[in-house]
CSV table of C-alpha atoms in Angstrom, one decimal:
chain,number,residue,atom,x,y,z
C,1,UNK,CA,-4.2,-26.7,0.8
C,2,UNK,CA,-3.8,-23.0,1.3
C,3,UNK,CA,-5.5,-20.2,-1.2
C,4,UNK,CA,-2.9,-18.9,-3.3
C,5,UNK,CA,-2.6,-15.3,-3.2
C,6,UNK,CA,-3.2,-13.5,-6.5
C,7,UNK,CA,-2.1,-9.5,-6.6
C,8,UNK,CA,-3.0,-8.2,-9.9
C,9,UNK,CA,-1.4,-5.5,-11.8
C,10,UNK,CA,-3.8,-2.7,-10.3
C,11,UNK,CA,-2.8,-3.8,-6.6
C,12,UNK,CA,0.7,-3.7,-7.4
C,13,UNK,CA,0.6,-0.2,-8.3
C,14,UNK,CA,-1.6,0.8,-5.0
C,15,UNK,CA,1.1,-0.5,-3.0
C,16,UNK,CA,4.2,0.9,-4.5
C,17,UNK,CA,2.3,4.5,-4.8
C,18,UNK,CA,2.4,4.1,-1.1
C,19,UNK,CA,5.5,3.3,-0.4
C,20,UNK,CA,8.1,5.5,1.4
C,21,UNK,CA,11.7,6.2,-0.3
C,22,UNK,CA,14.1,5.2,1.9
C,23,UNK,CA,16.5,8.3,1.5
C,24,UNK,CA,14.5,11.7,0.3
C,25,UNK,CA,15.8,13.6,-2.9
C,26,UNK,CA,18.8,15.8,-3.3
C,27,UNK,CA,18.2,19.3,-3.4
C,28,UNK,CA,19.5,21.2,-6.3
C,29,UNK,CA,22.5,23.9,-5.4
C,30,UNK,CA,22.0,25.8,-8.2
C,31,UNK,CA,21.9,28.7,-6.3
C,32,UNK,CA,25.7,28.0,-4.8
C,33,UNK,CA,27.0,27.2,-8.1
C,34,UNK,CA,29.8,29.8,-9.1
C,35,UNK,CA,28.4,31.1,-13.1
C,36,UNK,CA,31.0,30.7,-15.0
C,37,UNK,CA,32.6,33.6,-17.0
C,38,UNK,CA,31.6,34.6,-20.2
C,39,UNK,CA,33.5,33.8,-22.8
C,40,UNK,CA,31.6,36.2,-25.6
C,41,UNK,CA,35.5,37.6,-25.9
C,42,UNK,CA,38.3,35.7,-25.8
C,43,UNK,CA,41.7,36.6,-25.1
C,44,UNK,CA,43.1,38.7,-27.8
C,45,UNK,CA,46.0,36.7,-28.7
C,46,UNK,CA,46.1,37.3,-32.3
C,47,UNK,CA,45.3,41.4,-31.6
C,48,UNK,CA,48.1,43.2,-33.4
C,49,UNK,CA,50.1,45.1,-30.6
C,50,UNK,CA,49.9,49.0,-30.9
C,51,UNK,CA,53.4,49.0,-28.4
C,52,UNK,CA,55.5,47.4,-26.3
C,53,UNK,CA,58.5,47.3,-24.0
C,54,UNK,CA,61.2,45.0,-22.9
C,55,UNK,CA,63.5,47.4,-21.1
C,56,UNK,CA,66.5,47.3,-23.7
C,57,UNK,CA,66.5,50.6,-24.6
C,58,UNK,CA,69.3,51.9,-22.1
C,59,UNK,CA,66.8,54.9,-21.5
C,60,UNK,CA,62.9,53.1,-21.0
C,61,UNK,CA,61.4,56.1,-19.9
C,62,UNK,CA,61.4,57.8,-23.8
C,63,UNK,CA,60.0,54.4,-24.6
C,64,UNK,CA,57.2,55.2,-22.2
C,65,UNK,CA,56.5,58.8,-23.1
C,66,UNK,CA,55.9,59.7,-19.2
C,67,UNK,CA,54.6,62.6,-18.7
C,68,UNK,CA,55.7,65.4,-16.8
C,69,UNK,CA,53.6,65.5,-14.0
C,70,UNK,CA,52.5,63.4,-11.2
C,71,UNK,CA,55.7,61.1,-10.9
C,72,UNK,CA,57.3,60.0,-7.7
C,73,UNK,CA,59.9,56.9,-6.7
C,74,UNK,CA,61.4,56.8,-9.8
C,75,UNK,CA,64.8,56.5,-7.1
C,76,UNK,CA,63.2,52.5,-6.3
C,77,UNK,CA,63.2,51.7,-9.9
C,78,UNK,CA,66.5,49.8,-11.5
C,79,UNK,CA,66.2,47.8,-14.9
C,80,UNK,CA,68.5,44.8,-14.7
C,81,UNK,CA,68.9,41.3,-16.3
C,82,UNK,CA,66.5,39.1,-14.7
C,83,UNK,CA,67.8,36.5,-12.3
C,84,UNK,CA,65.1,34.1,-13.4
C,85,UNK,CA,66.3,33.9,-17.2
C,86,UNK,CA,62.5,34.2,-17.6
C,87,UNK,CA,63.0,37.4,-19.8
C,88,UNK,CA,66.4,39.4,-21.2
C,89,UNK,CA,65.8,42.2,-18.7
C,90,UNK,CA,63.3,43.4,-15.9
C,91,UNK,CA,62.2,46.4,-14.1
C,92,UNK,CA,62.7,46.2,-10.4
C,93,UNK,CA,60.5,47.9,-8.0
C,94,UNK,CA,62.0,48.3,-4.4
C,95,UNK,CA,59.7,48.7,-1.7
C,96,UNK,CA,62.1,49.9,1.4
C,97,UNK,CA,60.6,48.6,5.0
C,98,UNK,CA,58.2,50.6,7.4
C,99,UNK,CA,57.0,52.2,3.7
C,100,UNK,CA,53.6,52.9,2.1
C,101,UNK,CA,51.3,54.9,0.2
C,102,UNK,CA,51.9,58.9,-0.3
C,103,UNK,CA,48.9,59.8,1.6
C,104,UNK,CA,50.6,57.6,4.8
C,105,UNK,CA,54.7,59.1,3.9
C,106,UNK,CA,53.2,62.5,4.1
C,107,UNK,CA,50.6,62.5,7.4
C,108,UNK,CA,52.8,59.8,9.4
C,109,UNK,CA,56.5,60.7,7.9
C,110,UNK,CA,56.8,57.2,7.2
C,111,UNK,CA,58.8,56.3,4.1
C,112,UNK,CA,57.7,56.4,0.7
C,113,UNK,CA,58.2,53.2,-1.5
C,114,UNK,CA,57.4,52.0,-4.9
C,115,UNK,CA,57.3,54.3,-7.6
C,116,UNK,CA,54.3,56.2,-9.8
C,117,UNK,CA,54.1,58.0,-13.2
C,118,UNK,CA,51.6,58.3,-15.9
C,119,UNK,CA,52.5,57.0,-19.3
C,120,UNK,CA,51.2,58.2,-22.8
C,121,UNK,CA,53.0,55.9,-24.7
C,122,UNK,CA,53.4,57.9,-27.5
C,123,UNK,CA,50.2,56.5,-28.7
C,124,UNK,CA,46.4,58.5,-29.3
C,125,UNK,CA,43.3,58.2,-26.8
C,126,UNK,CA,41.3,55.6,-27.2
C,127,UNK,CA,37.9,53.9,-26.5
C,128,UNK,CA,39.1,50.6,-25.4
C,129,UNK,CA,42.6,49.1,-24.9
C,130,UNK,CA,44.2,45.5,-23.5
C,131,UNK,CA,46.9,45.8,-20.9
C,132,UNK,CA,49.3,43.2,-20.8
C,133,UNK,CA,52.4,42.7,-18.3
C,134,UNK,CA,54.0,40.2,-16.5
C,135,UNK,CA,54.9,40.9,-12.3
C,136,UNK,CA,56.4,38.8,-9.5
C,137,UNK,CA,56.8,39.4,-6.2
C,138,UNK,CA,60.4,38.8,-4.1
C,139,UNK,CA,59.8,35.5,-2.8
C,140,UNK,CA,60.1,37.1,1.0
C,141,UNK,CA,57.3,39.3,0.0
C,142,UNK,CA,54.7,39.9,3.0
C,143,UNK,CA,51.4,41.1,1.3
C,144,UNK,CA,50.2,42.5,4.8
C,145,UNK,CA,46.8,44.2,4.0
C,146,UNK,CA,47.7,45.4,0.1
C,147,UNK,CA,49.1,47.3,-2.4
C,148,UNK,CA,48.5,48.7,-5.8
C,149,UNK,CA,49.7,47.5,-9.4
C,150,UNK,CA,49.7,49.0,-12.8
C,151,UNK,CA,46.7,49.3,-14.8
C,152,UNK,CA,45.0,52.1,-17.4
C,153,UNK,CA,44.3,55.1,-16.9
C,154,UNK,CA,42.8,58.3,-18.6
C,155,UNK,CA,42.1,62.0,-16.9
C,156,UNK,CA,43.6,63.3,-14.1
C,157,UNK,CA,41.2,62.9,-11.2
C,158,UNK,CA,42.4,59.1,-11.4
C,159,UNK,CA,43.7,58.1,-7.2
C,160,UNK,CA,44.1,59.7,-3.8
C,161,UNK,CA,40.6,60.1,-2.8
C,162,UNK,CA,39.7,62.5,-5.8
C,163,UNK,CA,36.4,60.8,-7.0
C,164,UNK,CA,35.9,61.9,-10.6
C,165,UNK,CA,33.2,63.5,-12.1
C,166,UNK,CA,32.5,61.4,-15.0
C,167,UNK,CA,34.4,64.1,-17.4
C,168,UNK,CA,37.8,63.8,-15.6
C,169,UNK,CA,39.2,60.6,-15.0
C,170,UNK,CA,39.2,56.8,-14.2
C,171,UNK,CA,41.8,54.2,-13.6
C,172,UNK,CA,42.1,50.7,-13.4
C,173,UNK,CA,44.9,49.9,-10.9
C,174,UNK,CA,45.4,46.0,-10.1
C,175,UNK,CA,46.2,45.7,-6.4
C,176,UNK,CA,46.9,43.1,-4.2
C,177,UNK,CA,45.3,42.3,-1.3
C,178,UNK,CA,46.0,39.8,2.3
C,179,UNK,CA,47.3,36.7,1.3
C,180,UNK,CA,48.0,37.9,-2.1
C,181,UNK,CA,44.3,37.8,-3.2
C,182,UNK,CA,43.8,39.9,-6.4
C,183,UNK,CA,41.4,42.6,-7.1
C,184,UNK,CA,40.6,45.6,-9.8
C,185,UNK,CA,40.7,48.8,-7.9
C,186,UNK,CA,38.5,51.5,-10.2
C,187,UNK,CA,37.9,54.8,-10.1
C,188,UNK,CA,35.1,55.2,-11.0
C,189,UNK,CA,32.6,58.4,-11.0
C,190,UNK,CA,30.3,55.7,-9.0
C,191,UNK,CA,33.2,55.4,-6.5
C,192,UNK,CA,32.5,56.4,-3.1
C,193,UNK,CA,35.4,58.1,-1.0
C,194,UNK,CA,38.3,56.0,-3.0
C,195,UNK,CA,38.4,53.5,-5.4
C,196,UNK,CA,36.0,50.7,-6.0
C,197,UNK,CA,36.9,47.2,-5.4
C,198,UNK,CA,35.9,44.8,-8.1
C,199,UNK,CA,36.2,40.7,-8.6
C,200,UNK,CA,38.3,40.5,-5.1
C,201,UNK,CA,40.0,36.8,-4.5
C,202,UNK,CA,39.1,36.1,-8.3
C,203,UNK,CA,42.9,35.1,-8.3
C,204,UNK,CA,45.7,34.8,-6.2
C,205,UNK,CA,49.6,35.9,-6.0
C,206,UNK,CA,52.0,33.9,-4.5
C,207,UNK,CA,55.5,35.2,-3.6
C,208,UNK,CA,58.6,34.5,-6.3
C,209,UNK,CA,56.1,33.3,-9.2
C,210,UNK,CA,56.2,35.0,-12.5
C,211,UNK,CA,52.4,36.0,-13.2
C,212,UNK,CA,51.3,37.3,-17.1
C,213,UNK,CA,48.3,39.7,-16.4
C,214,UNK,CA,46.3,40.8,-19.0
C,215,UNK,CA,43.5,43.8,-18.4
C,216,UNK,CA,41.0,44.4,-21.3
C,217,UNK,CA,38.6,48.3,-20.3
C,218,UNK,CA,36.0,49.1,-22.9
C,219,UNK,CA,34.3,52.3,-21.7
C,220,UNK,CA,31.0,52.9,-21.6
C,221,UNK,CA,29.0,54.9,-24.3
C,222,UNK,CA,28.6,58.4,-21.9
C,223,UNK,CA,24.7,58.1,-21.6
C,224,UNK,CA,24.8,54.4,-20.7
C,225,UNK,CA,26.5,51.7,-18.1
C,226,UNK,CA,27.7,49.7,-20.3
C,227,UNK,CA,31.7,49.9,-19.7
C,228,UNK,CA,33.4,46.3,-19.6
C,229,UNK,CA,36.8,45.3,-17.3
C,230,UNK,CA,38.1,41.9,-18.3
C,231,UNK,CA,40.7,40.2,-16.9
C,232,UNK,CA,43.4,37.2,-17.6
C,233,UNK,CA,45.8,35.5,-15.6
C,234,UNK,CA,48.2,33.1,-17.3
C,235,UNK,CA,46.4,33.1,-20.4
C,236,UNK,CA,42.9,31.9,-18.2
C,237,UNK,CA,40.1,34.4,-17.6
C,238,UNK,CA,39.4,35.2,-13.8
C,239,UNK,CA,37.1,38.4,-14.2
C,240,UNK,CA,34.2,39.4,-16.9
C,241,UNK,CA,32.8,42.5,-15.7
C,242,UNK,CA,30.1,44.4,-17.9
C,243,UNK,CA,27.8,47.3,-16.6
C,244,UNK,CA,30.4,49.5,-15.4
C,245,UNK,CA,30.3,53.8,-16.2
C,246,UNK,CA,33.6,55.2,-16.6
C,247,UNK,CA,32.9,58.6,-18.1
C,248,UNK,CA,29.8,60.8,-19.1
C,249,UNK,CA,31.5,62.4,-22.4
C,250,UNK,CA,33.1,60.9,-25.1
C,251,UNK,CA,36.1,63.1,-24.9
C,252,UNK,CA,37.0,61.2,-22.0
C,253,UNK,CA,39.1,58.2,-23.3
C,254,UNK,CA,41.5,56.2,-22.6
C,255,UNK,CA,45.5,57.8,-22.5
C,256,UNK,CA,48.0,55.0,-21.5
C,257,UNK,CA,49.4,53.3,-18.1
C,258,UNK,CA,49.3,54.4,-14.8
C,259,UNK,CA,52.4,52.6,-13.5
C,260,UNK,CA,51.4,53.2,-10.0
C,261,UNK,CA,52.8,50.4,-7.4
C,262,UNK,CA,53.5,50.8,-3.3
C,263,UNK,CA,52.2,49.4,0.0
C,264,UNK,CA,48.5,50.7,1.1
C,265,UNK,CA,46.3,51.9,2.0
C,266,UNK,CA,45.4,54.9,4.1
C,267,UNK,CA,47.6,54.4,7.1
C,268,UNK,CA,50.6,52.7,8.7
C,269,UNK,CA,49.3,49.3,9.7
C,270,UNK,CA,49.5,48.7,5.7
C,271,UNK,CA,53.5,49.4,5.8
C,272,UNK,CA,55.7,46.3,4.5
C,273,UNK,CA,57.8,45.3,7.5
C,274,UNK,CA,60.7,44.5,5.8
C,275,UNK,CA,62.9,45.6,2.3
C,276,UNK,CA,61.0,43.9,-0.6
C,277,UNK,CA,60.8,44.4,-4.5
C,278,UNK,CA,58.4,43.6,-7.2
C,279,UNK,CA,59.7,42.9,-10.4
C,280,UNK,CA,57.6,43.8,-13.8
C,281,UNK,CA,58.5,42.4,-17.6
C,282,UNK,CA,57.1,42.4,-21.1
C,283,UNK,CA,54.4,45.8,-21.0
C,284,UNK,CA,52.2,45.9,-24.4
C,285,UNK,CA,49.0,47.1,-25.1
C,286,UNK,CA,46.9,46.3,-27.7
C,287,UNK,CA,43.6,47.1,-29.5
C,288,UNK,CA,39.8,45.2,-28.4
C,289,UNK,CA,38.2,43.1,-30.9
C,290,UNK,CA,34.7,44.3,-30.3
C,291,UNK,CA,31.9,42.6,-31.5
């Protein structure tokens, strides 16, 4: 008769301690994990709104208090009843083909589409204001290398390569970019030579889709970077930016809309190739709950 073989609790352990896993462990992607956006503010739905626009006042531009300088293209503009039935009535934007930005229409005689004007509405400066306004593009629409959108604005020294100072300007232009990929375009006095791209492809356009975008700008205390740009798109938050310098005074604030929207871009290659529109709705603004 054989021995039987006896392996006790202690030689049981030597010999699994020895053993080799079969597969090794998964490494953690931590560091490829997207964060995910702050939510210390949320949307500020039940904000009381400070104004707001429709385009059923037969003239819109009192309702917009535009100011007298700086205003171009206001030929491409032409409020009509929106073909959707999305909303009562629209403003269209035309964007004629081989057009683009000023810069491009005056150095290449190119021709000048879109339309641009600053926009008070009526309302005081202030500290920190949410944007809201909904835009679609003509379903032909070619996006080509980009374009700018409305956003806020306060100053002068606001586009066109004029970097401010920190005492005379910033905006906040949307602008699309190829493939419809969506960006803030900032001046900023950090801004090098023009404007300062910030959360690009955080969303995406698409041709003949209504979009709601909302913009939220909180500017900075002047002896700190502390300004905030928050964005929404459809009611979801794509773009929480904090640490940003808009100004180094306190007089500097912000004055209302900078409607600015046309192809480019500092030369030709960002001309649409064809006749295409954009059509806005439903402008408001409305005061920031800060914390």
């Amino acid at each position: 008769m054989k021995p039987k073989t006896l392996i006790t609790t202690a030689s049981l352990w030597l010999i699994l301690s020895n053993c080799t896993p079969s597969t090794p462990p998964q490494s953690s992607d931590l560091g490829n994990t997207p964060s995910p956006i702050a939510d210390a503010r949320q949307r500020p739905s039940d904000s009381p709104t400070l104004w707001s626009d429709g385009f059923a006042q037969t003239n819109w531009r009192e309702a917009w208090n535009i100011r007298s300088y700086g205003s171009w293209g206001l030929d491409e503009v032409e409020v009509i009843a929106d073909p959707s039935g999305k909303f009562s009535r629209i403003m269209r934007v035309r964007y004629p083909e081989g057009s683009a930005s000023p810069s491009v229409s005056r150095s290449q005689g190119v021709a000048l589409g879109g339309t641009q004007f600053y926009a008070d509405l009526g309302l005081p400066p202030r500290d920190a204001l949410h944007l809201s306004y909904y835009v679609r593009f003509s379903d032909d629409f070619d996006f080509v290398k980009g374009g700018k959108l409305p956003g806020l604005f306060g100053g002068k020294s606001v586009s066109g390569g004029n970097i401010p100072d920190g005492t005379d300007g910033f905006s906040t232009r949307f602008m699309w970019r190829r493939q419809g990929d969506g960006e803030v375009y900032a001046y900023l006095p950090t801004s090098e030579n023009y404007g300062t791209s910030i959360g690009r492809g955080a969303w995406q356009f698409q041709p003949g889709t209504w979009y709601h975008v909302e913009q939220e700008v909180v500017l900075n205390q002047p002896d700190q970077k502390d300004g905030q740009i928050r964005v929404w798109i459809d009611g979801k938050k794509v773009l929480d930016r904090d640490g940003l310098q808009f100004r180094t005074t306190d007089k500097l604030k912000i004055e209302g809309i900078f409607f600015s929207t046309f192809f480019g871009g500092g030369d030709p290659s960002w001309s649409t190739p064809k006749d295409v529109y954009a059509d806005f709705a439903q402008f408001s603004v409305s005061p920031v709950q800060t914390e």
